[in-house]
Short mmCIF file of C-alpha atoms in Angstrom, two decimals:
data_model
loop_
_atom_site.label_atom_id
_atom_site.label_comp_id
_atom_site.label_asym_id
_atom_site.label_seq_id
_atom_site.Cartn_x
_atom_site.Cartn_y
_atom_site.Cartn_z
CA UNK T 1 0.00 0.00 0.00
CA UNK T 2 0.86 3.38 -0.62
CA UNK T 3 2.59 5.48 1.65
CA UNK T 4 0.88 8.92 1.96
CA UNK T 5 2.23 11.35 4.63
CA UNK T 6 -0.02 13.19 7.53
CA UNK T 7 1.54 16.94 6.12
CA UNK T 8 0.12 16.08 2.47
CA UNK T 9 -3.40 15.46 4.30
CA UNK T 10 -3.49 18.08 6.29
CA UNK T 11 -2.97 20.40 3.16
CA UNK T 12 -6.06 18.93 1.11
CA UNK T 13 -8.57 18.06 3.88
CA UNK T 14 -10.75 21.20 5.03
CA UNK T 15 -13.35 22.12 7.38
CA UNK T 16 -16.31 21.09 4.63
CA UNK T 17 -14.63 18.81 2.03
CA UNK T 18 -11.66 17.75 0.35
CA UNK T 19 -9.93 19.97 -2.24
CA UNK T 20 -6.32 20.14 -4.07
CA UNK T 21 -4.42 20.52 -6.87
CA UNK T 22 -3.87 17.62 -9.17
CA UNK T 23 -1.90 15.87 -9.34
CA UNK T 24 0.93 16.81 -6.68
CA UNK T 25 -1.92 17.48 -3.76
CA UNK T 26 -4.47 15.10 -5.24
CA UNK T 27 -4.32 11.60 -7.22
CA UNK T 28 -6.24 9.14 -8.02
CA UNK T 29 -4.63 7.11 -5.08
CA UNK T 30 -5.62 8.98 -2.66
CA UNK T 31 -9.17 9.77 -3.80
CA UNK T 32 -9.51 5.63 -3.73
CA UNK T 33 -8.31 5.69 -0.12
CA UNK T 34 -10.93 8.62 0.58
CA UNK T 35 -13.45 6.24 -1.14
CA UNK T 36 -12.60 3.14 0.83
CA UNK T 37 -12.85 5.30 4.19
CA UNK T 38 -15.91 7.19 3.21
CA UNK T 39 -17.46 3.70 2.51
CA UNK T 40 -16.25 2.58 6.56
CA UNK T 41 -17.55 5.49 8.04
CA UNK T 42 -20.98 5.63 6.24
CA UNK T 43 -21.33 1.46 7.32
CA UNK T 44 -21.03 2.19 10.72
CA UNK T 45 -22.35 5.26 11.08
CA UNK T 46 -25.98 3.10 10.00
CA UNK T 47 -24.74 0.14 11.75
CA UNK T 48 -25.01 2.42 14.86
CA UNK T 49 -28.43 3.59 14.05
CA UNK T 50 -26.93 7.15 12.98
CA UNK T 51 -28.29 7.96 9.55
CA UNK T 52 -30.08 5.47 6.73
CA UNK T 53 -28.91 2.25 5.42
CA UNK T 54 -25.54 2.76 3.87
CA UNK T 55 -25.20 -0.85 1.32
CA UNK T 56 -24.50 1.61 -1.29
CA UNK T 57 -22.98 4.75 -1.85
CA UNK T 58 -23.66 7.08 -4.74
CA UNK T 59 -20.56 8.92 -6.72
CA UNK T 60 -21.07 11.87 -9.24
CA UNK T 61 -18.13 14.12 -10.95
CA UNK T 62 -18.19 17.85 -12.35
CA UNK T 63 -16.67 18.33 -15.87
CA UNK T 64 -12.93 18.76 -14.87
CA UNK T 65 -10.85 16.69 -16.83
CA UNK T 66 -9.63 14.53 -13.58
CA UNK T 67 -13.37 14.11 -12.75
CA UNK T 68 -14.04 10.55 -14.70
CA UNK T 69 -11.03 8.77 -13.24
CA UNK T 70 -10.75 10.23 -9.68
CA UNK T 71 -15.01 9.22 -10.19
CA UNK T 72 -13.76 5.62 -10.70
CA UNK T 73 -10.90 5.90 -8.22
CA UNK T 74 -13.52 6.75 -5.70
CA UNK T 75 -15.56 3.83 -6.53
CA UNK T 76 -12.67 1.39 -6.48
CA UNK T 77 -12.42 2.43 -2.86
CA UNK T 78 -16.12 2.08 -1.98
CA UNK T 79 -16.53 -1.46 -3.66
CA UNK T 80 -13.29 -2.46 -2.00
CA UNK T 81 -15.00 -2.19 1.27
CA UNK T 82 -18.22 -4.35 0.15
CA UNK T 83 -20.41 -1.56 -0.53
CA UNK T 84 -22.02 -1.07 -3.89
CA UNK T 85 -21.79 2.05 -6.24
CA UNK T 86 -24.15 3.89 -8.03
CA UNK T 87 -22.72 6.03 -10.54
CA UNK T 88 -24.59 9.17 -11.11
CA UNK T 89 -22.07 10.54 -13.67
CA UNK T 90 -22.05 14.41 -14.57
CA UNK T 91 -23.80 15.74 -12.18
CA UNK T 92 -24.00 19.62 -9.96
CA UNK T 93 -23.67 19.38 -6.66
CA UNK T 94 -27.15 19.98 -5.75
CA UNK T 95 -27.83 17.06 -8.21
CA UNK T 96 -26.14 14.58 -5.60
CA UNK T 97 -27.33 15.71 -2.24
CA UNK T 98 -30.97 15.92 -3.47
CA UNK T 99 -30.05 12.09 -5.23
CA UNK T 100 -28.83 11.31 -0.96
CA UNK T 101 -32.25 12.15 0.13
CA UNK T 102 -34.48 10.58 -2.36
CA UNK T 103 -32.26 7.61 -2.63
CA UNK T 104 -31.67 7.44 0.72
CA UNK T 105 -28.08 6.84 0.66
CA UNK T 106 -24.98 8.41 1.13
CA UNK T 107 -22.84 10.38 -1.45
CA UNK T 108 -19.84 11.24 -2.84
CA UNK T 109 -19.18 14.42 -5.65
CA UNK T 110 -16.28 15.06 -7.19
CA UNK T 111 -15.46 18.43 -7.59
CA UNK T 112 -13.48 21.34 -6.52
CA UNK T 113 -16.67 23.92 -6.76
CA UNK T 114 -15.68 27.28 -8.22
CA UNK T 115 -11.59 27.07 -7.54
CA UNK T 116 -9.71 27.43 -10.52
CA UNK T 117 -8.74 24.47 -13.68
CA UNK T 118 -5.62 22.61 -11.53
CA UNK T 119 -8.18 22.12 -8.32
CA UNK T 120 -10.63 18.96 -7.81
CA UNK T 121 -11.94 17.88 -5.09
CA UNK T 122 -14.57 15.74 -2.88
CA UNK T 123 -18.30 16.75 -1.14
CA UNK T 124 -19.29 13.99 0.96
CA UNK T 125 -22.99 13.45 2.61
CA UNK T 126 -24.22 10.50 4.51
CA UNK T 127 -28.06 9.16 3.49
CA UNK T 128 -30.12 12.13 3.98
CA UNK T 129 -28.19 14.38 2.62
CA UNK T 130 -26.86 14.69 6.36
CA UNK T 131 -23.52 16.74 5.84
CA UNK T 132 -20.09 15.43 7.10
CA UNK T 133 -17.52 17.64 7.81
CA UNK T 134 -14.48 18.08 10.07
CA UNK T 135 -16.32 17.41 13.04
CA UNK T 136 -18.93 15.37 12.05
CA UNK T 137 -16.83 12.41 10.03
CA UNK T 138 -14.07 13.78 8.10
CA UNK T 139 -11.24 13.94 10.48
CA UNK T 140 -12.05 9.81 11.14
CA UNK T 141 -12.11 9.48 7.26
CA UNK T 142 -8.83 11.56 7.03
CA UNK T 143 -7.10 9.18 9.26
CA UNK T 144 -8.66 6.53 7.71
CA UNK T 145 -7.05 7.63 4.61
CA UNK T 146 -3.49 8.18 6.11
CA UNK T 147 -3.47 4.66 7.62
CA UNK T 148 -5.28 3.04 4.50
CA UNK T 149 -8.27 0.35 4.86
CA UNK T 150 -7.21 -4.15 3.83
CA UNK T 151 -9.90 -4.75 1.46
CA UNK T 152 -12.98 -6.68 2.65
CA UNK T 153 -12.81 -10.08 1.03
CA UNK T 154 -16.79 -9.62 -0.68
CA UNK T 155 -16.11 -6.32 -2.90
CA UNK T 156 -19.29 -4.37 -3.75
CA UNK T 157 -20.54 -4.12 -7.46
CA UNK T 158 -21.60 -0.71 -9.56
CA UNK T 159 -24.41 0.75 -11.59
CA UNK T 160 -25.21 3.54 -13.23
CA UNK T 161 -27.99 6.02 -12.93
CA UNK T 162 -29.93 8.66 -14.98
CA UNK T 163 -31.00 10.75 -12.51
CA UNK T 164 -30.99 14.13 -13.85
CA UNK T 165 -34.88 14.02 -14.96
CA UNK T 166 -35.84 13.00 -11.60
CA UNK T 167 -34.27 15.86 -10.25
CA UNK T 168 -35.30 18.12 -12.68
CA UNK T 169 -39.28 17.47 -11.45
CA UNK T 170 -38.40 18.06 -7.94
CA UNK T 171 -37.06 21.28 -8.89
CA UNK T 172 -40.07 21.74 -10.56
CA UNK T 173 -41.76 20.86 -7.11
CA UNK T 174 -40.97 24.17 -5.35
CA UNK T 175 -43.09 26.46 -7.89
CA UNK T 176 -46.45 26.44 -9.22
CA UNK T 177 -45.28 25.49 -12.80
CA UNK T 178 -49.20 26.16 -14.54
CA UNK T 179 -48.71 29.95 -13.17
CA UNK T 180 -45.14 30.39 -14.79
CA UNK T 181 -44.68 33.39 -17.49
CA UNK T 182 -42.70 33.81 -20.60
CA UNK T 183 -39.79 35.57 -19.25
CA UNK T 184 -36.40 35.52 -21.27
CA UNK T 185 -33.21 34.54 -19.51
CA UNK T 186 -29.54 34.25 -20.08
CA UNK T 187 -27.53 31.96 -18.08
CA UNK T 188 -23.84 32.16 -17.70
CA UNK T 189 -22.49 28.81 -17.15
CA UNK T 190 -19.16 29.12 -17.34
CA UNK T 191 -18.71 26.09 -18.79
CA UNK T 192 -19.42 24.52 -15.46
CA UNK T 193 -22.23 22.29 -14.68
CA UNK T 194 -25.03 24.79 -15.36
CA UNK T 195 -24.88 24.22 -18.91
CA UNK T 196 -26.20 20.57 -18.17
CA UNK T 197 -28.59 21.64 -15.09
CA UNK T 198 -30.10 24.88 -16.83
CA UNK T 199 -31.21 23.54 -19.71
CA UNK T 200 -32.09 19.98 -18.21
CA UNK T 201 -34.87 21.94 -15.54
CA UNK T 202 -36.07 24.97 -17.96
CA UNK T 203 -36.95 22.49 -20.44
CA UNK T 204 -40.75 22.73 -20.76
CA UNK T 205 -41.00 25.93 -19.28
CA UNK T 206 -42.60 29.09 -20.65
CA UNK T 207 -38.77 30.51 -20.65
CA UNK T 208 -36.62 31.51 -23.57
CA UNK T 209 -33.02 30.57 -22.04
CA UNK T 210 -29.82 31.67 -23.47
CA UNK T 211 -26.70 29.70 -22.06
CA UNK T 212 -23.75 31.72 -22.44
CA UNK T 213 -20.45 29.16 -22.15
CA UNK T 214 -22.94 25.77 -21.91
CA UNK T 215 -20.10 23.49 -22.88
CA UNK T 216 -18.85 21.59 -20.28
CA UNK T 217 -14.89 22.21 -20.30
CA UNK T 218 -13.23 22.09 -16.54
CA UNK T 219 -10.18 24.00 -18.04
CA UNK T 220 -12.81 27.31 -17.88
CA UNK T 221 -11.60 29.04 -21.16
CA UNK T 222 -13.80 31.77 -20.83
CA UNK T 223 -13.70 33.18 -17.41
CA UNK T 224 -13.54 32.00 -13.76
CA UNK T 225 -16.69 29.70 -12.80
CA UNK T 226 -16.65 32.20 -9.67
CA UNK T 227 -19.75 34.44 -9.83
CA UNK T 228 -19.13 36.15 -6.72
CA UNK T 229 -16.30 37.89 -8.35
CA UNK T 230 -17.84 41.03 -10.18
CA UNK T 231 -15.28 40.68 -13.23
CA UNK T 232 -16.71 37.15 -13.65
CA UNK T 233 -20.52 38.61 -14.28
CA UNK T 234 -19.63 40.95 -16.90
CA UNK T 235 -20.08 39.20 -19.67
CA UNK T 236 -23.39 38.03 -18.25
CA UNK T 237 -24.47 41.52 -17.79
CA UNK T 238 -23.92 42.59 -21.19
CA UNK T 239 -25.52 39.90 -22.84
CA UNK T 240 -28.56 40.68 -20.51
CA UNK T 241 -29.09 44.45 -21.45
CA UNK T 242 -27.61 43.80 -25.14
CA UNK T 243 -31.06 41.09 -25.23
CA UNK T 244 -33.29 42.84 -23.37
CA UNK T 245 -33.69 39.67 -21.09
CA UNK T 246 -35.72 39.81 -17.80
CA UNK T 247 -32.90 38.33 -15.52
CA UNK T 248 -29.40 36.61 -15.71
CA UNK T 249 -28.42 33.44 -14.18
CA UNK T 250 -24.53 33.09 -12.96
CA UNK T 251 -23.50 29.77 -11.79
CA UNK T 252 -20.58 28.13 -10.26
CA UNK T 253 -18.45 25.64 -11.48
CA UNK T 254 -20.43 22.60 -9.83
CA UNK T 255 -23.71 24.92 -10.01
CA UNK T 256 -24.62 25.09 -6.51
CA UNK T 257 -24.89 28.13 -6.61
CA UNK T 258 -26.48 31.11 -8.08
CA UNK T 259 -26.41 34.59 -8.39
CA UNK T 260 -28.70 36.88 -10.53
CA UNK T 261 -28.54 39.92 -12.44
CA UNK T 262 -31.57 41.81 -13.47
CA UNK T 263 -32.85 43.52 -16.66
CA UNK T 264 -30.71 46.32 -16.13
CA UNK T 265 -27.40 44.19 -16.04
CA UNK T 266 -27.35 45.39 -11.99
CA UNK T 267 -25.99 42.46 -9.87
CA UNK T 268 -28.22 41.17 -6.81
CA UNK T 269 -26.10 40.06 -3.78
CA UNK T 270 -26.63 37.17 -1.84
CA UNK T 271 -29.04 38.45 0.75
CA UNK T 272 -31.11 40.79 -2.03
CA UNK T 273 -32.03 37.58 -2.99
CA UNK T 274 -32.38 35.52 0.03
CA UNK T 275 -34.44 38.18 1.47
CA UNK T 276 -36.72 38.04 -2.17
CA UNK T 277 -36.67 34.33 -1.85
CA UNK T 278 -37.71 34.47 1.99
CA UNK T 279 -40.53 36.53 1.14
CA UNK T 280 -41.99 33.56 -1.37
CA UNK T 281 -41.16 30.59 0.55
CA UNK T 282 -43.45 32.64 3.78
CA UNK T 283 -46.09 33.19 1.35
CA UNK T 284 -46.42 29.70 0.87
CA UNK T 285 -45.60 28.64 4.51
CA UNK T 286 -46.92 31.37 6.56
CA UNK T 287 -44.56 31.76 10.12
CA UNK T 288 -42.48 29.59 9.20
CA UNK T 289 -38.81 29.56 10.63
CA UNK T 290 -35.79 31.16 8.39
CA UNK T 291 -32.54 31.31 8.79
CA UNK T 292 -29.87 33.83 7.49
CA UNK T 293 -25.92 33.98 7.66
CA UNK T 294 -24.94 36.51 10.00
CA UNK T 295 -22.70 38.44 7.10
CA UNK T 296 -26.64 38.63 5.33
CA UNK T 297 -28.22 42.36 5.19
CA UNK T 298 -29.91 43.53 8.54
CA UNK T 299 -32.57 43.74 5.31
CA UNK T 300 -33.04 40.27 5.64
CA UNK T 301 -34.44 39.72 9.58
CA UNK T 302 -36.71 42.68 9.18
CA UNK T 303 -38.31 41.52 5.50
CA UNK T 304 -39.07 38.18 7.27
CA UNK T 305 -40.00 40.17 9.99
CA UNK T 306 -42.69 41.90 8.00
CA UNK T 307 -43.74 39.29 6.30
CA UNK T 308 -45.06 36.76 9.10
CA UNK T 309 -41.97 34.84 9.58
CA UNK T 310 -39.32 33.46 12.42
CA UNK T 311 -35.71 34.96 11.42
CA UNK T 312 -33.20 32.81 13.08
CA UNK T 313 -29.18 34.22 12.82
CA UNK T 314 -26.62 31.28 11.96
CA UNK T 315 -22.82 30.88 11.61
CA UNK T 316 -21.23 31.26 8.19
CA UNK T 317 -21.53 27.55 6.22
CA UNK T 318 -23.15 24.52 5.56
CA UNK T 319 -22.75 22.41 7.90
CA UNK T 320 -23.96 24.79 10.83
CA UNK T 321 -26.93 25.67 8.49
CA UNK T 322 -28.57 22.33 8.26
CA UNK T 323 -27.83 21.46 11.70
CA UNK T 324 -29.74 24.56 12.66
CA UNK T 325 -32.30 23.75 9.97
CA UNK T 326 -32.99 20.26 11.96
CA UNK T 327 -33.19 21.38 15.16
CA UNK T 328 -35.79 24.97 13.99
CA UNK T 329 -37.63 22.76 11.34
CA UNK T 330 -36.84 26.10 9.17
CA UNK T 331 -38.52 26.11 5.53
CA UNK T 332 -35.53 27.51 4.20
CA UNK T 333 -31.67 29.32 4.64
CA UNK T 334 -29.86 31.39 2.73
CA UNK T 335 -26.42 33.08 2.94
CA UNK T 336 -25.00 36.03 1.58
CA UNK T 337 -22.50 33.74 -0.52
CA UNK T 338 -25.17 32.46 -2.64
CA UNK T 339 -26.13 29.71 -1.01
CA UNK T 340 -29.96 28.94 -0.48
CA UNK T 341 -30.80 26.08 1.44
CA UNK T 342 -34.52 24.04 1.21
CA UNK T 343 -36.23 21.96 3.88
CA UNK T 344 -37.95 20.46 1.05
CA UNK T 345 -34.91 19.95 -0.67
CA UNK T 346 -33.57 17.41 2.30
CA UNK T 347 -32.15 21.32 3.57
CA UNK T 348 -29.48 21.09 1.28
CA UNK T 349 -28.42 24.07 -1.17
CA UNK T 350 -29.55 24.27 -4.76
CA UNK T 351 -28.81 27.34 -6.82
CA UNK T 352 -31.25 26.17 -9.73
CA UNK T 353 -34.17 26.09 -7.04
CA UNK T 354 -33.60 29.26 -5.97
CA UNK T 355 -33.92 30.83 -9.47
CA UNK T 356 -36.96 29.29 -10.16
CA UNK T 357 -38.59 30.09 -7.27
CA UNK T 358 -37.34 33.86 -7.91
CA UNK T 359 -38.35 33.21 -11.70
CA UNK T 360 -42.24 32.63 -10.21
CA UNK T 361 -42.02 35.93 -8.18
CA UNK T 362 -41.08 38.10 -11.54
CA UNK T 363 -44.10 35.62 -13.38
CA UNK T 364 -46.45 37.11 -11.25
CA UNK T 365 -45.22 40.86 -9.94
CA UNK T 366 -45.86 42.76 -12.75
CA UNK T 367 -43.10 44.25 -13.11
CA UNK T 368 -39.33 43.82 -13.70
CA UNK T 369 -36.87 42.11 -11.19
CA UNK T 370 -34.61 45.90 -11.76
CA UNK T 371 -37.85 47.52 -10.08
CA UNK T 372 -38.99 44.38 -7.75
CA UNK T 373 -35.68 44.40 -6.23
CA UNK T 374 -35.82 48.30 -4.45
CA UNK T 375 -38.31 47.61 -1.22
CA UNK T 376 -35.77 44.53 -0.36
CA UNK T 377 -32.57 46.78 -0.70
CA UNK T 378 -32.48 48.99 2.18
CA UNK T 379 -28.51 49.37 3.30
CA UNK T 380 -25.38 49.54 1.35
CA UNK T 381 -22.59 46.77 1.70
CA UNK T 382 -18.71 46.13 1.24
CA UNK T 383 -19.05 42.94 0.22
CA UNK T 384 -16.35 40.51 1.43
CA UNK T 385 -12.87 42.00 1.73
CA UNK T 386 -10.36 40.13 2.33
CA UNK T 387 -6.66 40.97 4.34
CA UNK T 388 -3.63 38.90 4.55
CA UNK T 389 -2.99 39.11 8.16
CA UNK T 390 0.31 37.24 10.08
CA UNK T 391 -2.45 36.27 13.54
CA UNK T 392 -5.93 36.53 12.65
CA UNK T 393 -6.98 35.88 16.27
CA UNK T 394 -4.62 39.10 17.78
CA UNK T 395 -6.14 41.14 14.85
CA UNK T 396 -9.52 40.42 15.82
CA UNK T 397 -9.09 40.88 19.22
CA UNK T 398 -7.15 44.35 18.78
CA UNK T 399 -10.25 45.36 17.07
CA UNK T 400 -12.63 44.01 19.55
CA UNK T 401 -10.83 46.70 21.94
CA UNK T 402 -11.23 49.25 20.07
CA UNK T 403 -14.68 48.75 20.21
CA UNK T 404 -15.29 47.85 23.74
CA UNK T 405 -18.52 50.03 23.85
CA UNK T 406 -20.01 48.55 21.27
CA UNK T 407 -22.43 45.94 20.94
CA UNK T 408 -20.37 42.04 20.12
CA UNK T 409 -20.94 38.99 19.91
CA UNK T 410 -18.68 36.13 18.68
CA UNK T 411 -21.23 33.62 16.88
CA UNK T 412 -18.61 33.15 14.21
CA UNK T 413 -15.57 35.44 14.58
CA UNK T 414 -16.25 39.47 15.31
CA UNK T 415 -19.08 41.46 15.02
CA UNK T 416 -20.05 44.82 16.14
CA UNK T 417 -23.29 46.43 15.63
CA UNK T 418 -22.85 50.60 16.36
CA UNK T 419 -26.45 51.21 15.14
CA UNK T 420 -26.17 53.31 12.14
CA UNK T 421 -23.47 50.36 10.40
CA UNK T 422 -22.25 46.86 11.36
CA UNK T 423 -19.18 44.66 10.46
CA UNK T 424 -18.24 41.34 10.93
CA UNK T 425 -14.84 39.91 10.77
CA UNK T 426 -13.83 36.43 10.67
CA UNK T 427 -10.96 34.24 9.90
CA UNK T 428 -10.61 32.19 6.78
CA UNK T 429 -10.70 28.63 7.58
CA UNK T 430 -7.99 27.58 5.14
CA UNK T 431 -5.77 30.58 4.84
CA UNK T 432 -3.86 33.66 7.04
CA UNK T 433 -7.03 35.88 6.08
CA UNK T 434 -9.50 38.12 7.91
CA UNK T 435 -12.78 38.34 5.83
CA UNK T 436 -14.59 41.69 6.44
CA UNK T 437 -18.46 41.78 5.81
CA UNK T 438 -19.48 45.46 6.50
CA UNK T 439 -23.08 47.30 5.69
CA UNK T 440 -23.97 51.21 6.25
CA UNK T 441 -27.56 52.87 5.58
CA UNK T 442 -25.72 54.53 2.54
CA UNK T 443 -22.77 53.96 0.64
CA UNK T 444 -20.96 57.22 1.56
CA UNK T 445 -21.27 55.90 5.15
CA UNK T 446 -20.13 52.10 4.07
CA UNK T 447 -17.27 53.50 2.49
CA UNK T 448 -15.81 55.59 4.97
CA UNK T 449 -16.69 52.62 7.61
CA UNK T 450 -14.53 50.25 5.35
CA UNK T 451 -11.55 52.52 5.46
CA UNK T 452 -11.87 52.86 9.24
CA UNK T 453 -12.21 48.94 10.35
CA UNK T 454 -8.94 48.50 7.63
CA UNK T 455 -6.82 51.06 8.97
CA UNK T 456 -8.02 49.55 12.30
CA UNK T 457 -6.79 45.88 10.92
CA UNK T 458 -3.19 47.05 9.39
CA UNK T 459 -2.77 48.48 12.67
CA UNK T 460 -3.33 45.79 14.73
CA UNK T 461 -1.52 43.53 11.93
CA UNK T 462 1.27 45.74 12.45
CA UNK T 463 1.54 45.63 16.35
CA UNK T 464 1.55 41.56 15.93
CA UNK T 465 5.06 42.00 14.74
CA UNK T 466 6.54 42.39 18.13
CA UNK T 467 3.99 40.58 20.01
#
């Protein structure tokens, strides 16, 4: 057996999933070894009641060019341990997790989401679609993979799946498709996995769609499959004013996620459209429960607010998300970094649900999404801006003391509410970064805010040096 080494783990294993270059972080070696301790942990985490029945474990792959081996690799691993496979094939991400709900059975998608060409990766979910990260599986499976698994003497067999129709009428689910309008709309795929999802769900629907970059190429000749990058939505936002189309669709590389851009070519951030999509899902299921990020607009708590519903505040990610779904019985979640999670969609994230549900808002408001959009846009934000910093930790608590009269909390890193504006600051999980989320009631205000908390941060950075 292979040796791999504990430092060469460490770099490609991360709080959510796994994700490296290829091939000098990641091979198809050790993507079998992830497969064969994937497969171990998802037997006994049903043999000990935990989650569904785990006999099987499903495996899907985005359209990078290491997806179809490291896809088999995977498998090899899974079957090695006596569980079957069921390949899924190309697939989104969303694809899979709804596939470990209605299947019932755990999952596996390659894919290194929107990093650039030289990255792939792994998603894992037990049955369910019950997330497993670092604390809830993948540390065992990472030492799992370090020490390497004997095969099981009965190896498990494969088969392959069509499910992309299936999940294409659940999608479907989530909107009354009879009341649907004619509404024209360009999606930017970016030759990600959009340009199979888009077209797959919008088929049969009163919609003209336009798929800008629909071919599936993981080398991403055309831009960056990173649409929360403004550069990466330009091209999108052209082609939506140069057509005169209704909205614009911008998807990630393994189409997750979402974010639109309406008539006028004007991006909508992450919580414009949670807060739009909020407003929907509570006119379907009045009171319900919804959660938020807390880097989301203070816009967001009040519209739910307003409109009859339970805002609940969450950390930043996935994992916490669903977890707090469970326990609240929320109808839905969404975060600022286009996420939008469904408790009808096993509360797993689907960017393609989220734009059809905002798709039957424009079908029956009566006027464009450039117009719709105002009442839910009531501050002005940074966005995320990020700082190289040498000790995050010292940094944020240099700031913290600086604003020791201010309302804080430490749900997920710093944040300070001073009335009139708000910030958050937080550490990057994988790298010596402070992420700054900071919203004003106008952009002069936001502006000179920003400039204040980063002076505030470069000093604090600074004093670190002789600490």
């Amino acid at each position: 057996m292979a040796t791999i080494s504990a430092e060469s783990l460490d770099s490609i294993f991360k709080a959510y999933d796994v994700r490296g270059t290829v091939p000098d972080q990641l091979d198809a070696t050790i993507v079998e070894r992830v497969g064969a301790a994937f497969a171990r942990f998802a037997r006994d985490e049903a043999e000990a009641g935990r989650h569904g029945p785990a006999d099987r474990v499903l495996v899907a792959h985005d359209m990078r060019p290491s997806g179809p081996a490291f896809a088999e690799a995977f498998a090899r691993g899974v079957t090695s341990q006596g569980l079957d496979v069921v390949h899924l094939g190309l697939a989104s991400t969303d694809l899979l997790f709804w596939a470990a709900g209605h299947f019932d059975a755990p999952g596996a998608m390659l894919t290194a989401s929107h990093n650039p060409a030289q990255y792939n990766g792994i998603k894992l979910c037990l049955a369910g679609a019950r997330p497993v990260g670092i604390e809830t599986g993948l540390a065992r499976i990472k030492q799992d993979t370090l020490t390497g698994l004997p095969e099981r003497d009965q190896k498990g067999s494969t088969t392959s799946v069509d499910a992309l129709p299936a999940f294409a009428e659940h999608v479907h689910s989530f909107v009354d498709v009879a009341g649907l309008k004619p509404l024209k709309i360009v999606a930017d795929a970016a030759n990600g996995m959009g340009g199979l999802i888009a077209p797959a769900v919008f088929s049969g629907l009163p919609f003209e769609l336009e798929v800008l970059y629909g071919e599936l190429d993981g080398t991403f000749p055309n831009h960056p499959a990173d649409p929360i990058q403004p550069e990466n939505l330009r091209d999108l936002q052209a082609r939506v004013v140069e057509t005169g189309a209704d909205v614009g669709l911008a998807f990630d590389g393994d189409a997750d996620r979402v974010f639109l851009v309406d008539d006028r070519g004007q991006p909508l951030s992450g919580s414009l459209t949670t807060a739009i999509v909020a407003a929907a899902i509570l006119e379907k299921h009045p009171g319900s429960t919804i959660l938020y990020n807390l880097i989301c607009s203070k816009a967001v708590p009040e519209i739910i607010r307003e409109r009859g519903g339970k805002p609940v505040r969450t950390r930043v990610g996935h994992s916490f998300i669903k977890q707090v779904m469970a326990e609240t019985g929320a109808a839905f979640g969404g975060e600022h970094s286009g996420h939008y999670y469904f408790r009808d969609n096993y509360r797993a994230d689907s960017g393609i649900i989220a734009a059809l549900v905002v798709l039957e808002v424009l079908s029956h408001a009566g006027e464009p999404l450039s117009s719709l959009r105002v009442p839910y846009e009531r501050y002005a934000d940074s966005g995320e801006i990020n700082t190289r910093v040498r000790d995050a930790a010292a940094v944020i608590e240099r700031v913290a003391e600086h604003f020791a009269g201010a309302a804080q909390d430490r749900l997920d890193g710093l944040t300070v509410d001073l009335g009139d504006w708000w910030f958050n600051l937080r550490p990057s999980n994988t790298e010596p970064l402070l992420r700054l989320n900071l919203e004003a009631r106008d952009r002069q205000s936001c502006d000179r805010h920003v400039e204040e908390v980063r002076a505030l941060i470069a000093a604090a950075d600074d004093a670190t040096k002789g600490a």
